[in-house]
mmCIF file of the C-alpha atoms, coordinates in Angstrom:
data_MODEL
# 
_entry.id   MODEL 
# 
loop_
_atom_site.group_PDB 
_atom_site.id 
_atom_site.type_symbol 
_atom_site.label_atom_id 
_atom_site.label_alt_id 
_atom_site.label_comp_id 
_atom_site.label_asym_id 
_atom_site.label_entity_id 
_atom_site.label_seq_id 
_atom_site.pdbx_PDB_ins_code 
_atom_site.Cartn_x 
_atom_site.Cartn_y 
_atom_site.Cartn_z 
_atom_site.occupancy 
_atom_site.B_iso_or_equiv 
_atom_site.pdbx_formal_charge 
_atom_site.auth_seq_id 
_atom_site.auth_comp_id 
_atom_site.auth_asym_id 
_atom_site.auth_atom_id 
_atom_site.pdbx_PDB_model_num 
ATOM 1   C CA . MET A 1 1   ? -0.145 0.165   -0.122  1.00 0.00 ? 1   MET A CA 1 
ATOM 2   C CA . ARG A 1 2   ? 1.811  3.520   -1.253  1.00 0.00 ? 2   ARG A CA 1 
ATOM 3   C CA . ASN A 1 3   ? 0.621  6.302   1.223   1.00 0.00 ? 3   ASN A CA 1 
ATOM 4   C CA . ASP A 1 4   ? -0.336 9.101   -1.124  1.00 0.00 ? 4   ASP A CA 1 
ATOM 5   C CA . PRO A 1 5   ? 0.965  12.647  0.384   1.00 0.00 ? 5   PRO A CA 1 
ATOM 6   C CA . GLN A 1 6   ? -2.301 14.211  -0.707  1.00 0.00 ? 6   GLN A CA 1 
ATOM 7   C CA . GLU A 1 7   ? -3.897 11.807  1.414   1.00 0.00 ? 7   GLU A CA 1 
ATOM 8   C CA . SER A 1 8   ? -1.517 11.241  4.018   1.00 0.00 ? 8   SER A CA 1 
ATOM 9   C CA . THR A 1 9   ? -2.546 15.101  5.032   1.00 0.00 ? 9   THR A CA 1 
ATOM 10  C CA . SER A 1 10  ? -6.646 15.121  4.604   1.00 0.00 ? 10  SER A CA 1 
ATOM 11  C CA . ARG A 1 11  ? -6.974 11.859  6.353   1.00 0.00 ? 11  ARG A CA 1 
ATOM 12  C CA . ALA A 1 12  ? -8.649 11.313  9.582   1.00 0.00 ? 12  ALA A CA 1 
ATOM 13  C CA . HIS A 1 13  ? -5.653 9.356   12.338  1.00 0.00 ? 13  HIS A CA 1 
ATOM 14  C CA . ASP A 1 14  ? -5.801 7.579   15.114  1.00 0.00 ? 14  ASP A CA 1 
ATOM 15  C CA . ASP A 1 15  ? -3.738 6.710   17.567  1.00 0.00 ? 15  ASP A CA 1 
ATOM 16  C CA . SER A 1 16  ? -2.552 3.653   15.800  1.00 0.00 ? 16  SER A CA 1 
ATOM 17  C CA . SER A 1 17  ? -1.776 5.358   12.637  1.00 0.00 ? 17  SER A CA 1 
ATOM 18  C CA . THR A 1 18  ? -0.273 7.777   13.867  1.00 0.00 ? 18  THR A CA 1 
ATOM 19  C CA . GLU A 1 19  ? 2.561  5.312   15.405  1.00 0.00 ? 19  GLU A CA 1 
ATOM 20  C CA . GLN A 1 20  ? 2.319  3.081   12.077  1.00 0.00 ? 20  GLN A CA 1 
ATOM 21  C CA . LEU A 1 21  ? 3.264  6.805   10.351  1.00 0.00 ? 21  LEU A CA 1 
ATOM 22  C CA . ALA A 1 22  ? 6.462  6.888   12.538  1.00 0.00 ? 22  ALA A CA 1 
ATOM 23  C CA . ARG A 1 23  ? 7.417  3.609   12.450  1.00 0.00 ? 23  ARG A CA 1 
ATOM 24  C CA . ASP A 1 24  ? 6.936  4.572   8.395   1.00 0.00 ? 24  ASP A CA 1 
ATOM 25  C CA . LEU A 1 25  ? 9.434  6.964   8.705   1.00 0.00 ? 25  LEU A CA 1 
ATOM 26  C CA . TYR A 1 26  ? 11.909 5.242   10.523  1.00 0.00 ? 26  TYR A CA 1 
ATOM 27  C CA . GLU A 1 27  ? 11.600 2.434   7.987   1.00 0.00 ? 27  GLU A CA 1 
ATOM 28  C CA . GLN A 1 28  ? 12.130 4.869   5.206   1.00 0.00 ? 28  GLN A CA 1 
ATOM 29  C CA . VAL A 1 29  ? 14.820 5.943   6.439   1.00 0.00 ? 29  VAL A CA 1 
ATOM 30  C CA . ARG A 1 30  ? 16.744 2.471   6.947   1.00 0.00 ? 30  ARG A CA 1 
ATOM 31  C CA . GLN A 1 31  ? 15.909 2.195   2.910   1.00 0.00 ? 31  GLN A CA 1 
ATOM 32  C CA . LEU A 1 32  ? 17.610 5.589   2.085   1.00 0.00 ? 32  LEU A CA 1 
ATOM 33  C CA . ASN A 1 33  ? 20.594 4.870   4.326   1.00 0.00 ? 33  ASN A CA 1 
ATOM 34  C CA . HIS A 1 34  ? 20.912 1.402   1.980   1.00 0.00 ? 34  HIS A CA 1 
ATOM 35  C CA . ALA A 1 35  ? 20.064 3.251   -0.759  1.00 0.00 ? 35  ALA A CA 1 
ATOM 36  C CA . THR A 1 36  ? 22.526 6.344   -0.798  1.00 0.00 ? 36  THR A CA 1 
ATOM 37  C CA . SER A 1 37  ? 25.077 3.646   0.029   1.00 0.00 ? 37  SER A CA 1 
ATOM 38  C CA . GLY A 1 38  ? 26.923 4.078   -3.554  1.00 0.00 ? 38  GLY A CA 1 
ATOM 39  C CA . PRO A 1 39  ? 25.448 2.319   -7.339  1.00 0.00 ? 39  PRO A CA 1 
ATOM 40  C CA . PRO A 1 40  ? 22.969 1.838   -8.457  1.00 0.00 ? 40  PRO A CA 1 
ATOM 41  C CA . GLY A 1 41  ? 21.029 4.117   -5.897  1.00 0.00 ? 41  GLY A CA 1 
ATOM 42  C CA . LEU A 1 42  ? 23.737 6.961   -5.819  1.00 0.00 ? 42  LEU A CA 1 
ATOM 43  C CA . THR A 1 43  ? 25.485 7.642   -9.558  1.00 0.00 ? 43  THR A CA 1 
ATOM 44  C CA . GLN A 1 44  ? 24.926 11.461  -9.506  1.00 0.00 ? 44  GLN A CA 1 
ATOM 45  C CA . PRO A 1 45  ? 26.053 14.747  -7.741  1.00 0.00 ? 45  PRO A CA 1 
ATOM 46  C CA . GLY A 1 46  ? 22.186 16.133  -8.090  1.00 0.00 ? 46  GLY A CA 1 
ATOM 47  C CA . THR A 1 47  ? 21.198 13.404  -6.309  1.00 0.00 ? 47  THR A CA 1 
ATOM 48  C CA . VAL A 1 48  ? 23.078 14.224  -3.055  1.00 0.00 ? 48  VAL A CA 1 
ATOM 49  C CA . TYR A 1 49  ? 21.689 17.362  -3.543  1.00 0.00 ? 49  TYR A CA 1 
ATOM 50  C CA . THR A 1 50  ? 17.915 16.342  -3.889  1.00 0.00 ? 50  THR A CA 1 
ATOM 51  C CA . VAL A 1 51  ? 18.738 14.366  -0.862  1.00 0.00 ? 51  VAL A CA 1 
ATOM 52  C CA . LEU A 1 52  ? 20.005 17.081  1.561   1.00 0.00 ? 52  LEU A CA 1 
ATOM 53  C CA . GLY A 1 53  ? 17.332 19.033  0.203   1.00 0.00 ? 53  GLY A CA 1 
ATOM 54  C CA . ASN A 1 54  ? 14.163 16.969  1.300   1.00 0.00 ? 54  ASN A CA 1 
ATOM 55  C CA . LEU A 1 55  ? 16.577 15.402  4.034   1.00 0.00 ? 55  LEU A CA 1 
ATOM 56  C CA . GLY A 1 56  ? 16.666 19.780  5.020   1.00 0.00 ? 56  GLY A CA 1 
ATOM 57  C CA . ALA A 1 57  ? 13.103 20.357  4.860   1.00 0.00 ? 57  ALA A CA 1 
ATOM 58  C CA . ALA A 1 58  ? 12.231 16.779  6.863   1.00 0.00 ? 58  ALA A CA 1 
ATOM 59  C CA . ALA A 1 59  ? 14.909 17.940  9.860   1.00 0.00 ? 59  ALA A CA 1 
ATOM 60  C CA . TYR A 1 60  ? 12.411 21.567  9.490   1.00 0.00 ? 60  TYR A CA 1 
ATOM 61  C CA . GLY A 1 61  ? 9.494  19.927  9.711   1.00 0.00 ? 61  GLY A CA 1 
ATOM 62  C CA . LEU A 1 62  ? 10.264 17.900  13.124  1.00 0.00 ? 62  LEU A CA 1 
ATOM 63  C CA . ASP A 1 63  ? 10.379 20.941  14.788  1.00 0.00 ? 63  ASP A CA 1 
ATOM 64  C CA . GLN A 1 64  ? 6.525  21.093  14.826  1.00 0.00 ? 64  GLN A CA 1 
ATOM 65  C CA . THR A 1 65  ? 6.478  17.148  15.334  1.00 0.00 ? 65  THR A CA 1 
ATOM 66  C CA . ILE A 1 66  ? 7.984  17.403  18.313  1.00 0.00 ? 66  ILE A CA 1 
ATOM 67  C CA . GLU A 1 67  ? 6.292  20.601  19.407  1.00 0.00 ? 67  GLU A CA 1 
ATOM 68  C CA . GLN A 1 68  ? 2.908  19.167  19.231  1.00 0.00 ? 68  GLN A CA 1 
ATOM 69  C CA . LEU A 1 69  ? 3.674  16.046  20.926  1.00 0.00 ? 69  LEU A CA 1 
ATOM 70  C CA . ASN A 1 70  ? 5.160  18.376  23.752  1.00 0.00 ? 70  ASN A CA 1 
ATOM 71  C CA . ASP A 1 71  ? 1.762  20.421  23.736  1.00 0.00 ? 71  ASP A CA 1 
ATOM 72  C CA . PHE A 1 72  ? -0.251 17.305  23.615  1.00 0.00 ? 72  PHE A CA 1 
ATOM 73  C CA . LEU A 1 73  ? 1.586  16.301  27.107  1.00 0.00 ? 73  LEU A CA 1 
ATOM 74  C CA . LEU A 1 74  ? 1.637  19.817  28.567  1.00 0.00 ? 74  LEU A CA 1 
ATOM 75  C CA . TYR A 1 75  ? -2.793 20.086  27.775  1.00 0.00 ? 75  TYR A CA 1 
ATOM 76  C CA . GLU A 1 76  ? -3.180 16.422  28.394  1.00 0.00 ? 76  GLU A CA 1 
ATOM 77  C CA . GLU A 1 77  ? -1.496 17.554  32.310  1.00 0.00 ? 77  GLU A CA 1 
ATOM 78  C CA . GLU A 1 78  ? -3.327 20.458  32.612  1.00 0.00 ? 78  GLU A CA 1 
ATOM 79  C CA . GLN A 1 79  ? -6.649 18.629  32.012  1.00 0.00 ? 79  GLN A CA 1 
ATOM 80  C CA . GLY A 1 80  ? -5.540 15.794  34.912  1.00 0.00 ? 80  GLY A CA 1 
ATOM 81  C CA . ARG A 1 81  ? -5.322 12.725  32.416  1.00 0.00 ? 81  ARG A CA 1 
ATOM 82  C CA . LEU A 1 82  ? -1.704 12.281  33.016  1.00 0.00 ? 82  LEU A CA 1 
ATOM 83  C CA . GLY A 1 83  ? -0.733 9.122   35.736  1.00 0.00 ? 83  GLY A CA 1 
ATOM 84  C CA . HIS A 1 84  ? 2.531  7.744   36.451  1.00 0.00 ? 84  HIS A CA 1 
ATOM 85  C CA . ASP A 1 85  ? 3.093  4.124   36.882  1.00 0.00 ? 85  ASP A CA 1 
ATOM 86  C CA . ARG A 1 86  ? 4.800  4.584   40.229  1.00 0.00 ? 86  ARG A CA 1 
ATOM 87  C CA . ASP A 1 87  ? 2.183  6.793   41.974  1.00 0.00 ? 87  ASP A CA 1 
ATOM 88  C CA . GLU A 1 88  ? 4.361  9.761   41.895  1.00 0.00 ? 88  GLU A CA 1 
ATOM 89  C CA . PRO A 1 89  ? 3.824  13.375  40.249  1.00 0.00 ? 89  PRO A CA 1 
ATOM 90  C CA . THR A 1 90  ? 4.273  13.688  36.725  1.00 0.00 ? 90  THR A CA 1 
ATOM 91  C CA . GLY A 1 91  ? 5.681  16.989  37.102  1.00 0.00 ? 91  GLY A CA 1 
ATOM 92  C CA . PRO A 1 92  ? 9.048  16.626  37.242  1.00 0.00 ? 92  PRO A CA 1 
ATOM 93  C CA . THR A 1 93  ? 8.770  13.559  34.642  1.00 0.00 ? 93  THR A CA 1 
ATOM 94  C CA . LEU A 1 94  ? 7.187  16.319  32.157  1.00 0.00 ? 94  LEU A CA 1 
ATOM 95  C CA . GLN A 1 95  ? 9.834  18.891  33.107  1.00 0.00 ? 95  GLN A CA 1 
ATOM 96  C CA . GLN A 1 96  ? 12.556 16.391  31.873  1.00 0.00 ? 96  GLN A CA 1 
ATOM 97  C CA . CYS A 1 97  ? 10.624 14.987  28.631  1.00 0.00 ? 97  CYS A CA 1 
ATOM 98  C CA . GLY A 1 98  ? 10.163 18.781  27.612  1.00 0.00 ? 98  GLY A CA 1 
ATOM 99  C CA . ARG A 1 99  ? 13.541 19.893  28.425  1.00 0.00 ? 99  ARG A CA 1 
ATOM 100 C CA . ALA A 1 100 ? 14.798 16.905  26.431  1.00 0.00 ? 100 ALA A CA 1 
ATOM 101 C CA . LEU A 1 101 ? 12.264 17.624  23.264  1.00 0.00 ? 101 LEU A CA 1 
ATOM 102 C CA . SER A 1 102 ? 13.494 21.403  23.934  1.00 0.00 ? 102 SER A CA 1 
ATOM 103 C CA . ALA A 1 103 ? 16.437 20.595  22.653  1.00 0.00 ? 103 ALA A CA 1 
ATOM 104 C CA . ALA A 1 104 ? 15.712 17.506  19.944  1.00 0.00 ? 104 ALA A CA 1 
ATOM 105 C CA . ARG A 1 105 ? 13.466 20.778  18.539  1.00 0.00 ? 105 ARG A CA 1 
ATOM 106 C CA . GLU A 1 106 ? 16.965 23.334  18.882  1.00 0.00 ? 106 GLU A CA 1 
ATOM 107 C CA . HIS A 1 107 ? 18.942 20.078  17.308  1.00 0.00 ? 107 HIS A CA 1 
ATOM 108 C CA . SER A 1 108 ? 16.084 19.333  14.643  1.00 0.00 ? 108 SER A CA 1 
ATOM 109 C CA . GLY A 1 109 ? 16.772 23.621  13.598  1.00 0.00 ? 109 GLY A CA 1 
ATOM 110 C CA . GLY A 1 110 ? 20.800 22.772  13.812  1.00 0.00 ? 110 GLY A CA 1 
ATOM 111 C CA . LEU A 1 111 ? 20.474 19.867  11.379  1.00 0.00 ? 111 LEU A CA 1 
ATOM 112 C CA . HIS A 1 112 ? 17.804 21.900  9.078   1.00 0.00 ? 112 HIS A CA 1 
ATOM 113 C CA . ALA A 1 113 ? 20.384 24.328  8.721   1.00 0.00 ? 113 ALA A CA 1 
ATOM 114 C CA . ALA A 1 114 ? 23.430 22.635  7.943   1.00 0.00 ? 114 ALA A CA 1 
ATOM 115 C CA . LEU A 1 115 ? 21.847 20.250  5.555   1.00 0.00 ? 115 LEU A CA 1 
ATOM 116 C CA . SER A 1 116 ? 20.629 23.483  3.407   1.00 0.00 ? 116 SER A CA 1 
ATOM 117 C CA . GLU A 1 117 ? 24.126 24.744  4.180   1.00 0.00 ? 117 GLU A CA 1 
ATOM 118 C CA . ALA A 1 118 ? 25.649 21.197  2.602   1.00 0.00 ? 118 ALA A CA 1 
ATOM 119 C CA . GLN A 1 119 ? 23.491 21.543  -0.781  1.00 0.00 ? 119 GLN A CA 1 
ATOM 120 C CA . SER A 1 120 ? 23.692 25.339  -1.624  1.00 0.00 ? 120 SER A CA 1 
ATOM 121 C CA . ALA A 1 121 ? 27.016 24.520  -0.965  1.00 0.00 ? 121 ALA A CA 1 
ATOM 122 C CA . ILE A 1 122 ? 27.277 21.491  -4.188  1.00 0.00 ? 122 ILE A CA 1 
ATOM 123 C CA . ASN A 1 123 ? 24.880 23.512  -6.031  1.00 0.00 ? 123 ASN A CA 1 
ATOM 124 C CA . ALA A 1 124 ? 27.165 24.060  -8.899  1.00 0.00 ? 124 ALA A CA 1 
ATOM 125 C CA . ILE A 1 125 ? 28.248 20.527  -8.535  1.00 0.00 ? 125 ILE A CA 1 
ATOM 126 C CA . HIS A 1 126 ? 27.544 18.146  -11.533 1.00 0.00 ? 126 HIS A CA 1 
ATOM 127 C CA . GLY A 1 127 ? 28.659 14.567  -12.957 1.00 0.00 ? 127 GLY A CA 1 
ATOM 128 C CA . GLY A 1 128 ? 32.115 14.605  -15.374 1.00 0.00 ? 128 GLY A CA 1 
ATOM 129 C CA . PRO A 1 129 ? 32.248 12.781  -17.996 1.00 0.00 ? 129 PRO A CA 1 
ATOM 130 C CA . VAL A 1 130 ? 33.284 9.515   -18.254 1.00 0.00 ? 130 VAL A CA 1 
ATOM 131 C CA . SER A 1 131 ? 37.119 9.051   -18.451 1.00 0.00 ? 131 SER A CA 1 
ATOM 132 C CA . PRO A 1 132 ? 38.732 5.564   -19.737 1.00 0.00 ? 132 PRO A CA 1 
ATOM 133 C CA . HIS A 1 133 ? 41.556 6.309   -17.155 1.00 0.00 ? 133 HIS A CA 1 
ATOM 134 C CA . ASN A 1 134 ? 39.554 7.284   -14.074 1.00 0.00 ? 134 ASN A CA 1 
ATOM 135 C CA . PRO A 1 135 ? 38.380 4.497   -12.513 1.00 0.00 ? 135 PRO A CA 1 
ATOM 136 C CA . ARG A 1 136 ? 35.934 5.871   -10.648 1.00 0.00 ? 136 ARG A CA 1 
ATOM 137 C CA . THR A 1 137 ? 33.983 7.075   -13.845 1.00 0.00 ? 137 THR A CA 1 
ATOM 138 C CA . ARG A 1 138 ? 34.683 3.795   -15.405 1.00 0.00 ? 138 ARG A CA 1 
ATOM 139 C CA . SER A 1 139 ? 31.451 1.435   -15.385 1.00 0.00 ? 139 SER A CA 1 
ATOM 140 C CA . ALA A 1 140 ? 31.702 -2.114  -12.682 1.00 0.00 ? 140 ALA A CA 1 
ATOM 141 C CA . VAL A 1 141 ? 32.435 -4.200  -15.715 1.00 0.00 ? 141 VAL A CA 1 
ATOM 142 C CA . GLU A 1 142 ? 35.110 -2.414  -17.291 1.00 0.00 ? 142 GLU A CA 1 
ATOM 143 C CA . ILE A 1 143 ? 36.894 -2.508  -13.981 1.00 0.00 ? 143 ILE A CA 1 
ATOM 144 C CA . ALA A 1 144 ? 35.843 -6.762  -13.593 1.00 0.00 ? 144 ALA A CA 1 
ATOM 145 C CA . ALA A 1 145 ? 37.468 -7.515  -16.939 1.00 0.00 ? 145 ALA A CA 1 
ATOM 146 C CA . GLU A 1 146 ? 40.495 -6.406  -15.898 1.00 0.00 ? 146 GLU A CA 1 
ATOM 147 C CA . ASP A 1 147 ? 40.951 -8.684  -12.892 1.00 0.00 ? 147 ASP A CA 1 
ATOM 148 C CA . PHE A 1 148 ? 40.505 -11.541 -15.965 1.00 0.00 ? 148 PHE A CA 1 
ATOM 149 C CA . PRO A 1 149 ? 42.588 -10.493 -18.305 1.00 0.00 ? 149 PRO A CA 1 
ATOM 150 C CA . ILE A 1 150 ? 42.892 -13.393 -20.540 1.00 0.00 ? 150 ILE A CA 1 
ATOM 151 C CA . PRO A 1 151 ? 40.285 -15.052 -22.736 1.00 0.00 ? 151 PRO A CA 1 
ATOM 152 C CA . VAL A 1 152 ? 38.080 -18.161 -21.461 1.00 0.00 ? 152 VAL A CA 1 
ATOM 153 C CA . GLU A 1 153 ? 40.261 -20.670 -23.863 1.00 0.00 ? 153 GLU A CA 1 
ATOM 154 C CA . GLN A 1 154 ? 43.455 -20.013 -21.934 1.00 0.00 ? 154 GLN A CA 1 
ATOM 155 C CA . ALA A 1 155 ? 41.273 -20.647 -18.467 1.00 0.00 ? 155 ALA A CA 1 
ATOM 156 C CA . SER A 1 156 ? 39.438 -23.698 -19.385 1.00 0.00 ? 156 SER A CA 1 
ATOM 157 C CA . PRO A 1 157 ? 41.597 -26.065 -18.921 1.00 0.00 ? 157 PRO A CA 1 
ATOM 158 C CA . LEU A 1 158 ? 40.800 -24.775 -14.723 1.00 0.00 ? 158 LEU A CA 1 
ATOM 159 C CA . LEU A 1 159 ? 37.125 -25.679 -15.983 1.00 0.00 ? 159 LEU A CA 1 
ATOM 160 C CA . PRO A 1 160 ? 35.998 -29.137 -14.773 1.00 0.00 ? 160 PRO A CA 1 
ATOM 161 C CA . ASP A 1 161 ? 35.464 -31.588 -17.918 1.00 0.00 ? 161 ASP A CA 1 
ATOM 162 C CA . SER A 1 162 ? 31.601 -31.441 -18.521 1.00 0.00 ? 162 SER A CA 1 
ATOM 163 C CA . ASP A 1 163 ? 32.137 -27.540 -18.502 1.00 0.00 ? 163 ASP A CA 1 
ATOM 164 C CA . ARG A 1 164 ? 35.298 -27.443 -21.200 1.00 0.00 ? 164 ARG A CA 1 
ATOM 165 C CA . PRO A 1 165 ? 34.414 -25.959 -24.523 1.00 0.00 ? 165 PRO A CA 1 
ATOM 166 C CA . PRO A 1 166 ? 34.860 -28.425 -26.970 1.00 0.00 ? 166 PRO A CA 1 
ATOM 167 C CA . PRO A 1 167 ? 38.177 -27.848 -28.441 1.00 0.00 ? 167 PRO A CA 1 
ATOM 168 C CA . GLN A 1 168 ? 38.214 -25.841 -31.944 1.00 0.00 ? 168 GLN A CA 1 
ATOM 169 C CA . GLY A 1 169 ? 37.122 -28.148 -34.718 1.00 0.00 ? 169 GLY A CA 1 
ATOM 170 C CA . ALA A 1 170 ? 35.658 -29.981 -32.843 1.00 0.00 ? 170 ALA A CA 1 
ATOM 171 C CA . PRO A 1 171 ? 31.280 -31.001 -32.835 1.00 0.00 ? 171 PRO A CA 1 
ATOM 172 C CA . THR A 1 172 ? 30.133 -28.753 -30.411 1.00 0.00 ? 172 THR A CA 1 
ATOM 173 C CA . SER A 1 173 ? 26.397 -31.559 -30.112 1.00 0.00 ? 173 SER A CA 1 
ATOM 174 C CA . ARG A 1 174 ? 26.961 -33.865 -27.075 1.00 0.00 ? 174 ARG A CA 1 
ATOM 175 C CA . PRO A 1 175 ? 25.879 -37.417 -27.596 1.00 0.00 ? 175 PRO A CA 1 
ATOM 176 C CA . VAL A 1 176 ? 22.310 -38.535 -26.296 1.00 0.00 ? 176 VAL A CA 1 
ATOM 177 C CA . ARG A 1 177 ? 22.090 -40.793 -23.417 1.00 0.00 ? 177 ARG A CA 1 
ATOM 178 C CA . LYS A 1 178 ? 19.534 -43.469 -24.191 1.00 0.00 ? 178 LYS A CA 1 
ATOM 179 C CA . ASP A 1 179 ? 19.427 -45.250 -20.334 1.00 0.00 ? 179 ASP A CA 1 
ATOM 180 C CA . GLY A 1 180 ? 17.123 -41.885 -19.436 1.00 0.00 ? 180 GLY A CA 1 
# 
């Protein structure tokens, strides 16, 4: 099931769907980590530029999410709807949480700023022409071919008999076994 961004903003959420959105966010970051580990998911500087921009926007948006989480807890406390597992007052715990969330908001703002700066810094960077002399711009097949510079015929003595190509001029079909 694919989430349409328009649908997710207009759809009513309950606690279960809110928790699922947070799980999905984690999973998307995990997938992004795999995709950005190198080719084929990351081959162009333009991709880096786009990813940085989207990460910056996400960090900017997290500020609002964090603020809303804190606001919810404070409102619920004002309404007398919170309790503590050990029957302790909730105020000190909420203050500790509030301080941590405030720090998280500062970090998300800093992350947004740093990612935006990185994106701006590489604005003029682009992929260059492929050079046959530069191993960083050659295809994986070209590089792998250098690991095996001998023709298959020369390597065939290393193959088991059944996999060895026939000598030049020999028939290429194998006899059919009649016993089954």
